[in-house]
mmCIF file of N, CA, C and O in Angstrom:
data_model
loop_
_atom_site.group_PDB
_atom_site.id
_atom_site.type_symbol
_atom_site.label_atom_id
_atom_site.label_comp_id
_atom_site.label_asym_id
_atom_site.label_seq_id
_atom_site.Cartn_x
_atom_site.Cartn_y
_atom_site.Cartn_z
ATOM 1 N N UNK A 1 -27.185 156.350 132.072
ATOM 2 C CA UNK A 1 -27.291 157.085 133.312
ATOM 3 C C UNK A 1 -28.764 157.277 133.664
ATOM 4 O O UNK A 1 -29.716 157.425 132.897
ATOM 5 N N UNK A 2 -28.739 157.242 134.955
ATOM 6 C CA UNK A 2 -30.487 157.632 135.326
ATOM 7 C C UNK A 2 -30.798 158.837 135.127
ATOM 8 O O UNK A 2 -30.239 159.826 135.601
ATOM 9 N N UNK A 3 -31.796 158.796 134.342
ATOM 10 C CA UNK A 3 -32.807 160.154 134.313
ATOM 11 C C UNK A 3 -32.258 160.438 132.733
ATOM 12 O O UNK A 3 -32.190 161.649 132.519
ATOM 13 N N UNK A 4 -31.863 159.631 131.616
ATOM 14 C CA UNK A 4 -31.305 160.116 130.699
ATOM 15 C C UNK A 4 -32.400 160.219 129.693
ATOM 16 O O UNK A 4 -32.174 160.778 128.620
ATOM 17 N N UNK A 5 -33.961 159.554 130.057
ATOM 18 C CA UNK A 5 -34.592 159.544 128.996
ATOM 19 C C UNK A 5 -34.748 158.089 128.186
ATOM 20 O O UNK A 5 -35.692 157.901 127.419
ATOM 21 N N UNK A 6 -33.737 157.095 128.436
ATOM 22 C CA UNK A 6 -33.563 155.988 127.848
ATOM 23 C C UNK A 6 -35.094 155.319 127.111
ATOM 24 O O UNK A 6 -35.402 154.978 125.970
ATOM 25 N N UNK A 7 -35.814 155.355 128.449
ATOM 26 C CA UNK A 7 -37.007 154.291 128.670
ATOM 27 C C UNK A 7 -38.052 155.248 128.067
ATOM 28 O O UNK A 7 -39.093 154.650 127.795
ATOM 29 N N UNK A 8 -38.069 156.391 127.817
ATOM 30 C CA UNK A 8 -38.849 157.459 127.167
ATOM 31 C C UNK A 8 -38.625 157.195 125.805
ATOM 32 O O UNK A 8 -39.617 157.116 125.081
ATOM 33 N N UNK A 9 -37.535 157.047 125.335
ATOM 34 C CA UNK A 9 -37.251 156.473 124.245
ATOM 35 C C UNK A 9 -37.886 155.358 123.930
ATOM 36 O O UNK A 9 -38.772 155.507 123.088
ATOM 37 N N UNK A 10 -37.723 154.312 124.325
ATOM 38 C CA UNK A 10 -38.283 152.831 123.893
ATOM 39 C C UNK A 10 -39.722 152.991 124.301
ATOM 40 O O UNK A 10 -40.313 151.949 124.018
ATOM 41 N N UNK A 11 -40.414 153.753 124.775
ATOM 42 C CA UNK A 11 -42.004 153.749 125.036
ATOM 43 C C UNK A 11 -42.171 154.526 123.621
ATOM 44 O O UNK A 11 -43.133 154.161 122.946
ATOM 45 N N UNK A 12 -41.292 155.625 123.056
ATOM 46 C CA UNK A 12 -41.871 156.219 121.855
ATOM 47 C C UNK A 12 -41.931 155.064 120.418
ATOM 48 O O UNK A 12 -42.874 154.913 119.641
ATOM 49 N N UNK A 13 -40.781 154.461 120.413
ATOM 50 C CA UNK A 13 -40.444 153.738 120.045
ATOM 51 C C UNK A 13 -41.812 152.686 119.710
ATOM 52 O O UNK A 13 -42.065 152.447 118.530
ATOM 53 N N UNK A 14 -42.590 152.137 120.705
ATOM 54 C CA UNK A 14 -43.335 150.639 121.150
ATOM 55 C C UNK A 14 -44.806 151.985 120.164
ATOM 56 O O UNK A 14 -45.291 151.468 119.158
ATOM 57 N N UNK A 15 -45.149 152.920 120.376
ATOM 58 C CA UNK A 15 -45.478 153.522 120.119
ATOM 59 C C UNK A 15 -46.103 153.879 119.020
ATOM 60 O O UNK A 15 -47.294 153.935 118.712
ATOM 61 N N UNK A 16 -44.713 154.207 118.252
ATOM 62 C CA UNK A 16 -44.989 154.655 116.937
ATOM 63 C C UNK A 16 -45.037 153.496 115.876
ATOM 64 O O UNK A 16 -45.166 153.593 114.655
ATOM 65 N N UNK A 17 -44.859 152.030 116.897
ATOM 66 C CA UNK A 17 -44.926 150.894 116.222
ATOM 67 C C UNK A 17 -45.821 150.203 116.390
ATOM 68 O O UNK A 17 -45.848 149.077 115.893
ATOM 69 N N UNK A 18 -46.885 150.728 117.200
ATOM 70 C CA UNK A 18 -48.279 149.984 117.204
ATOM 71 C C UNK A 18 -48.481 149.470 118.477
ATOM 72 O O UNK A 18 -49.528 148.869 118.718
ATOM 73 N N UNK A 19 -47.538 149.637 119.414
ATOM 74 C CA UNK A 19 -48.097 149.031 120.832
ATOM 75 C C UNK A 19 -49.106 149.763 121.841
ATOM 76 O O UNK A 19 -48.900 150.976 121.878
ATOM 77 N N UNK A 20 -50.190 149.301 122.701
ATOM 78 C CA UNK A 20 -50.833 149.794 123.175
ATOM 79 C C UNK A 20 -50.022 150.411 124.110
ATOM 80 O O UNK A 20 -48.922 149.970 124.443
ATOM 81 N N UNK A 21 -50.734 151.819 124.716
ATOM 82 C CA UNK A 21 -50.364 152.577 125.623
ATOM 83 C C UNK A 21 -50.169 151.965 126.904
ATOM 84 O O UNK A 21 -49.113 151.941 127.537
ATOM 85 N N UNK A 22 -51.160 151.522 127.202
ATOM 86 C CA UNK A 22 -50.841 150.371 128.643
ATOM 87 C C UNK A 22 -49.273 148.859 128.666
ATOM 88 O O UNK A 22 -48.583 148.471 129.609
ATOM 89 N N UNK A 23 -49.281 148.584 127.710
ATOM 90 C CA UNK A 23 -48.382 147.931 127.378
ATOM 91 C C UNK A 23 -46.807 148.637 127.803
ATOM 92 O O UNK A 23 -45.850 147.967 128.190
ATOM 93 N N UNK A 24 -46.810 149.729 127.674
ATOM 94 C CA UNK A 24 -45.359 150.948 127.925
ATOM 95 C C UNK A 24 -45.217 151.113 129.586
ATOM 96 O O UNK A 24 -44.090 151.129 130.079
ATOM 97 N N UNK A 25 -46.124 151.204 130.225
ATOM 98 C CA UNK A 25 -46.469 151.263 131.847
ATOM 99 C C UNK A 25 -46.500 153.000 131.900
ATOM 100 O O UNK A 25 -46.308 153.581 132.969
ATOM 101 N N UNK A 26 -46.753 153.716 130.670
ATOM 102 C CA UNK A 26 -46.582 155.437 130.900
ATOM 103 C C UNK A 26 -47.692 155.953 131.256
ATOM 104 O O UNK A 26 -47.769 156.975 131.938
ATOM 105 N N UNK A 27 -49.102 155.004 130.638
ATOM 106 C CA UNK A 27 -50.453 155.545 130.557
ATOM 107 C C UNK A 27 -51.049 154.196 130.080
ATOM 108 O O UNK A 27 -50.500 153.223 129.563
ATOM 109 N N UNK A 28 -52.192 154.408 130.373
ATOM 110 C CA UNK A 28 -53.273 153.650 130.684
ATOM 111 C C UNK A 28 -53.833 153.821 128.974
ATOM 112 O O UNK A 28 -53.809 152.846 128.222
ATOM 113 N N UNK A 29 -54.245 154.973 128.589
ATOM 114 C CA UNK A 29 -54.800 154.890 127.237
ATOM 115 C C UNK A 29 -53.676 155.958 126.445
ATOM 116 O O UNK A 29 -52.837 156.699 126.958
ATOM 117 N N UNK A 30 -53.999 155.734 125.039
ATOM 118 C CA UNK A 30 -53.155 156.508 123.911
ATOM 119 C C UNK A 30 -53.762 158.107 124.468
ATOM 120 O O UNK A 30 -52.830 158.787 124.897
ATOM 121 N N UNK A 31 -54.389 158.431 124.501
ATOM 122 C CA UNK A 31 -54.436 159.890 125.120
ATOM 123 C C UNK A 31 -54.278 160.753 125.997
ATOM 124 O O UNK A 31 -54.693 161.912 125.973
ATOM 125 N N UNK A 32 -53.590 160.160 126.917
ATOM 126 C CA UNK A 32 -52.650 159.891 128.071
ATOM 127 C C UNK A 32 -51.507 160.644 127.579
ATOM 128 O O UNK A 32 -51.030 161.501 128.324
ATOM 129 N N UNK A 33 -51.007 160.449 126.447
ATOM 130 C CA UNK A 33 -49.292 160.688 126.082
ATOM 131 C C UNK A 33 -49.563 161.840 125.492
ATOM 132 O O UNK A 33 -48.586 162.586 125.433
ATOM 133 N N UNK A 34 -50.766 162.345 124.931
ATOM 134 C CA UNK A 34 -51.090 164.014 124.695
ATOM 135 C C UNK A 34 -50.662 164.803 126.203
ATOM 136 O O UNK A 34 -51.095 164.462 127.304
ATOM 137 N N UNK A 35 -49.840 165.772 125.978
ATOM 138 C CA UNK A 35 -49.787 166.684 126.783
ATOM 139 C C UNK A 35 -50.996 167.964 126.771
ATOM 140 O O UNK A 35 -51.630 168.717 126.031
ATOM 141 N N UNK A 36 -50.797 167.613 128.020
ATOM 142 C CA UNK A 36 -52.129 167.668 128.842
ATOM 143 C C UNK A 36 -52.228 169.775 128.190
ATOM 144 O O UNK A 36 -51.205 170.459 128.201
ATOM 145 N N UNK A 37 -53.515 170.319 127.755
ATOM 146 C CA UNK A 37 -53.673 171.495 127.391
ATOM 147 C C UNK A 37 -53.296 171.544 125.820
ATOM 148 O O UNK A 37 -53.752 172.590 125.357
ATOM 149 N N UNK A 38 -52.718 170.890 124.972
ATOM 150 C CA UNK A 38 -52.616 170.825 123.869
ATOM 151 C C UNK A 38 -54.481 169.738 122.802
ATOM 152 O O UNK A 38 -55.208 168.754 122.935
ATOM 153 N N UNK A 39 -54.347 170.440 122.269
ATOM 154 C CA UNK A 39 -55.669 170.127 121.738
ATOM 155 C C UNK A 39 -55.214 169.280 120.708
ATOM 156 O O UNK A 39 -55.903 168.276 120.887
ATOM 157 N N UNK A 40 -54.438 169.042 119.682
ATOM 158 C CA UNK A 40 -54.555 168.728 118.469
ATOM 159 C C UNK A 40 -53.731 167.510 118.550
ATOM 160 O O UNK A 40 -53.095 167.420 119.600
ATOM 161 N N UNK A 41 -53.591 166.606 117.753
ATOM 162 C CA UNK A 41 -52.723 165.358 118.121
ATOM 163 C C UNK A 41 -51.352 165.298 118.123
ATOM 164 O O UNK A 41 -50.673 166.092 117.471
ATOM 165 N N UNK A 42 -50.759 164.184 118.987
ATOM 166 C CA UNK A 42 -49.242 163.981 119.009
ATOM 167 C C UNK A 42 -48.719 163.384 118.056
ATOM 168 O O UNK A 42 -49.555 163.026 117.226
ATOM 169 N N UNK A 43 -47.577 163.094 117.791
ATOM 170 C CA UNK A 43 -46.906 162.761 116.134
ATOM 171 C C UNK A 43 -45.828 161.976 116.725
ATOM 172 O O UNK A 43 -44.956 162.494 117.423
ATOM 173 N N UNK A 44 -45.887 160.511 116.405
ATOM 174 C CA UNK A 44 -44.526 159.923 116.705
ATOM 175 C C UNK A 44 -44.081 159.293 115.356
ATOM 176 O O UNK A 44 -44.840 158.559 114.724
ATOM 177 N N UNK A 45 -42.596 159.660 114.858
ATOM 178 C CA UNK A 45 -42.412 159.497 113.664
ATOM 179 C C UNK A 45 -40.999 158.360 113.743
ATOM 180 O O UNK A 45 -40.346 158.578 114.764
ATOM 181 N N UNK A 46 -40.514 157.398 113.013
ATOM 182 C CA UNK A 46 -39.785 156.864 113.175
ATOM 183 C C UNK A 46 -38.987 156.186 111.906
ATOM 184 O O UNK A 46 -39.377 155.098 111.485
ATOM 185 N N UNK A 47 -37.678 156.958 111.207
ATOM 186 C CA UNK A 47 -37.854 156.552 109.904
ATOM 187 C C UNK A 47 -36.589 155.169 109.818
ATOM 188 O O UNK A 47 -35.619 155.254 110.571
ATOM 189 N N UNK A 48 -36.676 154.316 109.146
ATOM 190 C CA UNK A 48 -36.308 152.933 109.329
ATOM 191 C C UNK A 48 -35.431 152.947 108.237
ATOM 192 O O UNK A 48 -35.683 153.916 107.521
ATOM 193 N N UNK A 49 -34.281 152.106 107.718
ATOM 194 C CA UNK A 49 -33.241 152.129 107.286
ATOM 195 C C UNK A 49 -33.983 151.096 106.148
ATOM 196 O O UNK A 49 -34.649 150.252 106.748
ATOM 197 N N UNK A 50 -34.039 150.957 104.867
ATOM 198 C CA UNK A 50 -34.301 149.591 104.237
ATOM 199 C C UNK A 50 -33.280 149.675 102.936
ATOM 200 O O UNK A 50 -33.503 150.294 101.895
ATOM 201 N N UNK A 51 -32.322 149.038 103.198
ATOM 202 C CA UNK A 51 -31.188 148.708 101.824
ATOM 203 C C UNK A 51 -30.836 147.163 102.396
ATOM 204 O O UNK A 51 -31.129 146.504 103.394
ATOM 205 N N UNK A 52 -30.189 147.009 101.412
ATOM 206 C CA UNK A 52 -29.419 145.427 101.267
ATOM 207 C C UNK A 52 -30.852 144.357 100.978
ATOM 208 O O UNK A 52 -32.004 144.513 100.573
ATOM 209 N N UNK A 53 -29.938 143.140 101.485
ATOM 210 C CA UNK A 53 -30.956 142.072 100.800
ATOM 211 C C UNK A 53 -32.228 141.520 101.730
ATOM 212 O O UNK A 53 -32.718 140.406 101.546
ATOM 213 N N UNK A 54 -32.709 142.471 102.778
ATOM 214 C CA UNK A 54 -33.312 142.309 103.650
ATOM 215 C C UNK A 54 -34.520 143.171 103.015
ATOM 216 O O UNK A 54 -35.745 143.068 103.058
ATOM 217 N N UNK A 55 -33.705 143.983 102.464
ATOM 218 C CA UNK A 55 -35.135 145.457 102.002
ATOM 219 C C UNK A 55 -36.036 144.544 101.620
ATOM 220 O O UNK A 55 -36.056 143.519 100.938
ATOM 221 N N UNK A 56 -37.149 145.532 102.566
ATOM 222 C CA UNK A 56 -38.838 145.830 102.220
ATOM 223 C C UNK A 56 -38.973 146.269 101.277
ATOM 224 O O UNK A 56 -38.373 147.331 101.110
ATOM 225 N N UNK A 57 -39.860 145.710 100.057
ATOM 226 C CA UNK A 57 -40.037 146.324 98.771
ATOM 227 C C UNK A 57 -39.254 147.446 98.338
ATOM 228 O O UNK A 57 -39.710 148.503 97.900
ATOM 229 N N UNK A 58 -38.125 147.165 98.480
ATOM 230 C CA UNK A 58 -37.616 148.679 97.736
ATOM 231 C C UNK A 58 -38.012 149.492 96.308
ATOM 232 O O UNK A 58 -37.836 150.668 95.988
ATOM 233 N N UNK A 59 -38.705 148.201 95.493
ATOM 234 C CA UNK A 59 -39.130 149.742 94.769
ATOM 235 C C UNK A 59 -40.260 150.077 94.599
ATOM 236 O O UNK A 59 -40.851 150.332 93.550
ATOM 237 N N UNK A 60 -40.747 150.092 96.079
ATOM 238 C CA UNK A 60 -42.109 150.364 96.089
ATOM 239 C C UNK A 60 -41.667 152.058 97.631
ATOM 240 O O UNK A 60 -41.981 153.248 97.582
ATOM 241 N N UNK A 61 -40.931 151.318 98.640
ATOM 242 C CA UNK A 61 -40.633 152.373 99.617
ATOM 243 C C UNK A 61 -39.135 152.902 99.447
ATOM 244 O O UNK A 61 -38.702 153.743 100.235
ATOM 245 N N UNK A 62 -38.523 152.510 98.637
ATOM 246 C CA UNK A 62 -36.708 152.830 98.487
ATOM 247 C C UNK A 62 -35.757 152.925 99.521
ATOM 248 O O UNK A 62 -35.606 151.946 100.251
ATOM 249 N N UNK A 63 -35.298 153.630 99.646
ATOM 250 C CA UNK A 63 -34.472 153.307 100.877
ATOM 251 C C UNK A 63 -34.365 153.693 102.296
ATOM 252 O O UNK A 63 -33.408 153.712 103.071
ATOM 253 N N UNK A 64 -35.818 154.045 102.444
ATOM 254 C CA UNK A 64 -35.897 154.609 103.872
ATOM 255 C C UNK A 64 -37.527 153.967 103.949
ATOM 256 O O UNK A 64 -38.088 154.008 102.854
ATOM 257 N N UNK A 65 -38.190 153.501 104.851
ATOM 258 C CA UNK A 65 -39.464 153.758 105.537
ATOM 259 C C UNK A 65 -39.749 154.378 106.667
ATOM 260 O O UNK A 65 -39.084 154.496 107.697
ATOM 261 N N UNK A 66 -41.033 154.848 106.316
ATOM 262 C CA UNK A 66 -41.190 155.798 107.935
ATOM 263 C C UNK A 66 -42.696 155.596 108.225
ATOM 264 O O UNK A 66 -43.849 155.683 107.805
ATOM 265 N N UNK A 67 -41.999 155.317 109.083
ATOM 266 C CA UNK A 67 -43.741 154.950 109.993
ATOM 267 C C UNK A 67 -44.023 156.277 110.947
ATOM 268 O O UNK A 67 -43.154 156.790 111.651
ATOM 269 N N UNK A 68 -45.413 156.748 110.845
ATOM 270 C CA UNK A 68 -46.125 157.358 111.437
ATOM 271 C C UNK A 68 -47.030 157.641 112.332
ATOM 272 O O UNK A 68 -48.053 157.490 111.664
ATOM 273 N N UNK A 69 -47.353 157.930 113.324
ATOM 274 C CA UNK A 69 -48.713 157.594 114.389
ATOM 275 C C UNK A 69 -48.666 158.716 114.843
ATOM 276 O O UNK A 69 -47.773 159.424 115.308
ATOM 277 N N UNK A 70 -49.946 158.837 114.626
ATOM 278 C CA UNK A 70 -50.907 160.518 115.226
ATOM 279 C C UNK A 70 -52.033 159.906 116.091
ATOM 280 O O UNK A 70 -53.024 159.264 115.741
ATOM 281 N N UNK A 71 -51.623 160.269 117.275
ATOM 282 C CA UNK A 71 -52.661 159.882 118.387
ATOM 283 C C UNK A 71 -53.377 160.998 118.460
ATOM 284 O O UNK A 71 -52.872 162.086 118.184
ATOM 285 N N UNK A 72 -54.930 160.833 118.929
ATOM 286 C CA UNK A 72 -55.713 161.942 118.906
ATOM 287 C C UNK A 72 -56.422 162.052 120.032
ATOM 288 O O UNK A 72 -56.638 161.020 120.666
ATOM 289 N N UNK A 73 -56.946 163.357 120.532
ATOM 290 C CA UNK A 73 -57.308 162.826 122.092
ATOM 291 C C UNK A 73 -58.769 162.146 122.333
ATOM 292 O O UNK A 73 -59.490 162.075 123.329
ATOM 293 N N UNK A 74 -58.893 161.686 121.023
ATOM 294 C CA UNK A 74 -60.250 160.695 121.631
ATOM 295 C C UNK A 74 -59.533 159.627 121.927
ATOM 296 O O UNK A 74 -60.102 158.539 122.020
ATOM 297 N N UNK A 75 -58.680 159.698 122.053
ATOM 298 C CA UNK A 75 -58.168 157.867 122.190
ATOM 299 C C UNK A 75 -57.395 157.086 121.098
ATOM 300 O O UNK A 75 -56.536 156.210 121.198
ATOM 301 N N UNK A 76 -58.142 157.855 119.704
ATOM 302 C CA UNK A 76 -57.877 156.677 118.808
ATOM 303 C C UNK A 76 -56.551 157.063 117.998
ATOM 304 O O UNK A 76 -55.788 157.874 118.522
ATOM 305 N N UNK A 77 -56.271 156.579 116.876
ATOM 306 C CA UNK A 77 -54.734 156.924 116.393
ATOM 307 C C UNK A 77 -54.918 156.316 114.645
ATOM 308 O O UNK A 77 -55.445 155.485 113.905
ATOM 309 N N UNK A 78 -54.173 157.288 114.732
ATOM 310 C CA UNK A 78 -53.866 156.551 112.866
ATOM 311 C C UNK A 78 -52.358 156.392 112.357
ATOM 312 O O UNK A 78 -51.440 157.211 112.389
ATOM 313 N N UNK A 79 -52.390 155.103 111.884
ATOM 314 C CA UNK A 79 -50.669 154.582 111.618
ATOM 315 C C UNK A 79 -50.822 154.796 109.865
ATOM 316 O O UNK A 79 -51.691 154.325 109.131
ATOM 317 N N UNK A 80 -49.644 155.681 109.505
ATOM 318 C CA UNK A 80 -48.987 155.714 108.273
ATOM 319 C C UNK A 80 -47.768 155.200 107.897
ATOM 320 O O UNK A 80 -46.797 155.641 108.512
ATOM 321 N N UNK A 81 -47.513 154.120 106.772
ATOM 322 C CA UNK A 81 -46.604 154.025 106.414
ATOM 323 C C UNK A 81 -45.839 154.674 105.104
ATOM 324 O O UNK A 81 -46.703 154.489 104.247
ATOM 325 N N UNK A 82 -44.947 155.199 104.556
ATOM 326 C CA UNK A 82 -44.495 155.484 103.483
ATOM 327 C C UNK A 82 -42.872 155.559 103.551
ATOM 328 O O UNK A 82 -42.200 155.773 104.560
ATOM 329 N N UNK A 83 -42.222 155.234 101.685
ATOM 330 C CA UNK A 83 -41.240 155.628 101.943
ATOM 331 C C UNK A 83 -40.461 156.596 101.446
ATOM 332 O O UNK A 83 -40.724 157.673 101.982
ATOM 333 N N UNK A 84 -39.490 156.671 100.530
ATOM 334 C CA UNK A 84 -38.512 158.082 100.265
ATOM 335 C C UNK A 84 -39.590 157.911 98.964
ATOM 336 O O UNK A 84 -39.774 159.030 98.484
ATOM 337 N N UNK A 85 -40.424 156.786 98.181
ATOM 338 C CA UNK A 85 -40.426 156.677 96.597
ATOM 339 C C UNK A 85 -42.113 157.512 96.811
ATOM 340 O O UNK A 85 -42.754 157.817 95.805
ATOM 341 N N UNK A 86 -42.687 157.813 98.292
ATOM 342 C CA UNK A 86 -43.928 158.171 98.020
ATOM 343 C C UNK A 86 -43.807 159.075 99.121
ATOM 344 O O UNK A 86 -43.174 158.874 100.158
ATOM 345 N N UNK A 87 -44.507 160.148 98.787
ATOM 346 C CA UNK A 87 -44.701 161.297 100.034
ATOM 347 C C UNK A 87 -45.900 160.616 101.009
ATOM 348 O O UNK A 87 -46.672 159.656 101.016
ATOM 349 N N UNK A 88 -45.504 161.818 101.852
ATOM 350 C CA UNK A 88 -46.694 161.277 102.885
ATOM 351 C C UNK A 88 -47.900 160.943 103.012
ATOM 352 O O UNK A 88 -48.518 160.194 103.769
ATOM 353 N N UNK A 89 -48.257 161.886 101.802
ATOM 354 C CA UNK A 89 -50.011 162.258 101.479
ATOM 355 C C UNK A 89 -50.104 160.750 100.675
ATOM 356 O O UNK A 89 -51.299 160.525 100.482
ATOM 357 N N UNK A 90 -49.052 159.374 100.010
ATOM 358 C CA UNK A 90 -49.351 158.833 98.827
ATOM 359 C C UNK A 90 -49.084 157.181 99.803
ATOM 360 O O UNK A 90 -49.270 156.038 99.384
ATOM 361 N N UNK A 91 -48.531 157.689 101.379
ATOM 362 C CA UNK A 91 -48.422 156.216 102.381
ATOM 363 C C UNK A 91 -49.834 155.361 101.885
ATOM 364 O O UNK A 91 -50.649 155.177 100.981
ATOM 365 N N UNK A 92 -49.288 154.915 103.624
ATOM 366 C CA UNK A 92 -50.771 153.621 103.324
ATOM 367 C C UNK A 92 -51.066 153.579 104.533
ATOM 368 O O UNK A 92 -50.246 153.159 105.349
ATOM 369 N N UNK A 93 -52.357 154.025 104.919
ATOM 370 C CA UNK A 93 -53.032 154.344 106.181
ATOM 371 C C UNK A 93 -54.095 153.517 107.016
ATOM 372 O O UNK A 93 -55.085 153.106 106.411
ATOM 373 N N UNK A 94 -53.962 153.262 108.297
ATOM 374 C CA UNK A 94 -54.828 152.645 108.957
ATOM 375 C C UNK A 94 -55.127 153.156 109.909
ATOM 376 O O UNK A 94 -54.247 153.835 110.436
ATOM 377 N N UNK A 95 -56.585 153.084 110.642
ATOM 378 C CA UNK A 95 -56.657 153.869 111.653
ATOM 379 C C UNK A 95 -57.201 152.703 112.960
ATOM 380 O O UNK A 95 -57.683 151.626 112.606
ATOM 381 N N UNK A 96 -57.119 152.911 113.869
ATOM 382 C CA UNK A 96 -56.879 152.136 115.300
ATOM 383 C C UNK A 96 -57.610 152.751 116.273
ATOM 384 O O UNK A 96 -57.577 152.330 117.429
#
């Protein structure tokens, strides 16, 4: 239905998976998607299913991965990955 949010979805989505902000058609730069008066960064979290014979290292992330992205309002962003076998603080981090 229109207005359900759908496409808000798949921009968080493109998002928290590494696509540029301009790429979504929402904003021009990653600091754009900070709401506007909030100072500290946005958090798009997205946790991914990994069992069967497809799994991503399972015994390194087990049976879940979750990807992370904290956009900050300079622009820039940092992507975390981790899974159920490592907390957050023990992912693997890159910054963008």
């Amino acid at each position: 239905a229109n207005g359900s949010g759908k496409s808000a979805i798949v921009a968080a989505l493109q998002i928290c998976l590494g696509i540029r902000a301009s790429k979504t058609h929402r904003a021009h730069r990653l600091a754009d998607l900070i709401r506007e008066g909030h100072d500290g960064p946005a958090i798009v979290r997205v946790t991914l299913d990994n069992a069967g014979a497809d799994a991503f290292k399972p015994e390194r992330y087990g049976s879940r991965i979750h990807v992370e992205r904290r956009l900050l309002p300079s622009g820039s962003s940092a992507l975390r990955l981790y899974g159920d076998r490592a907390s957050a603080s023990q992912g693997h981090a890159s910054s963008q």
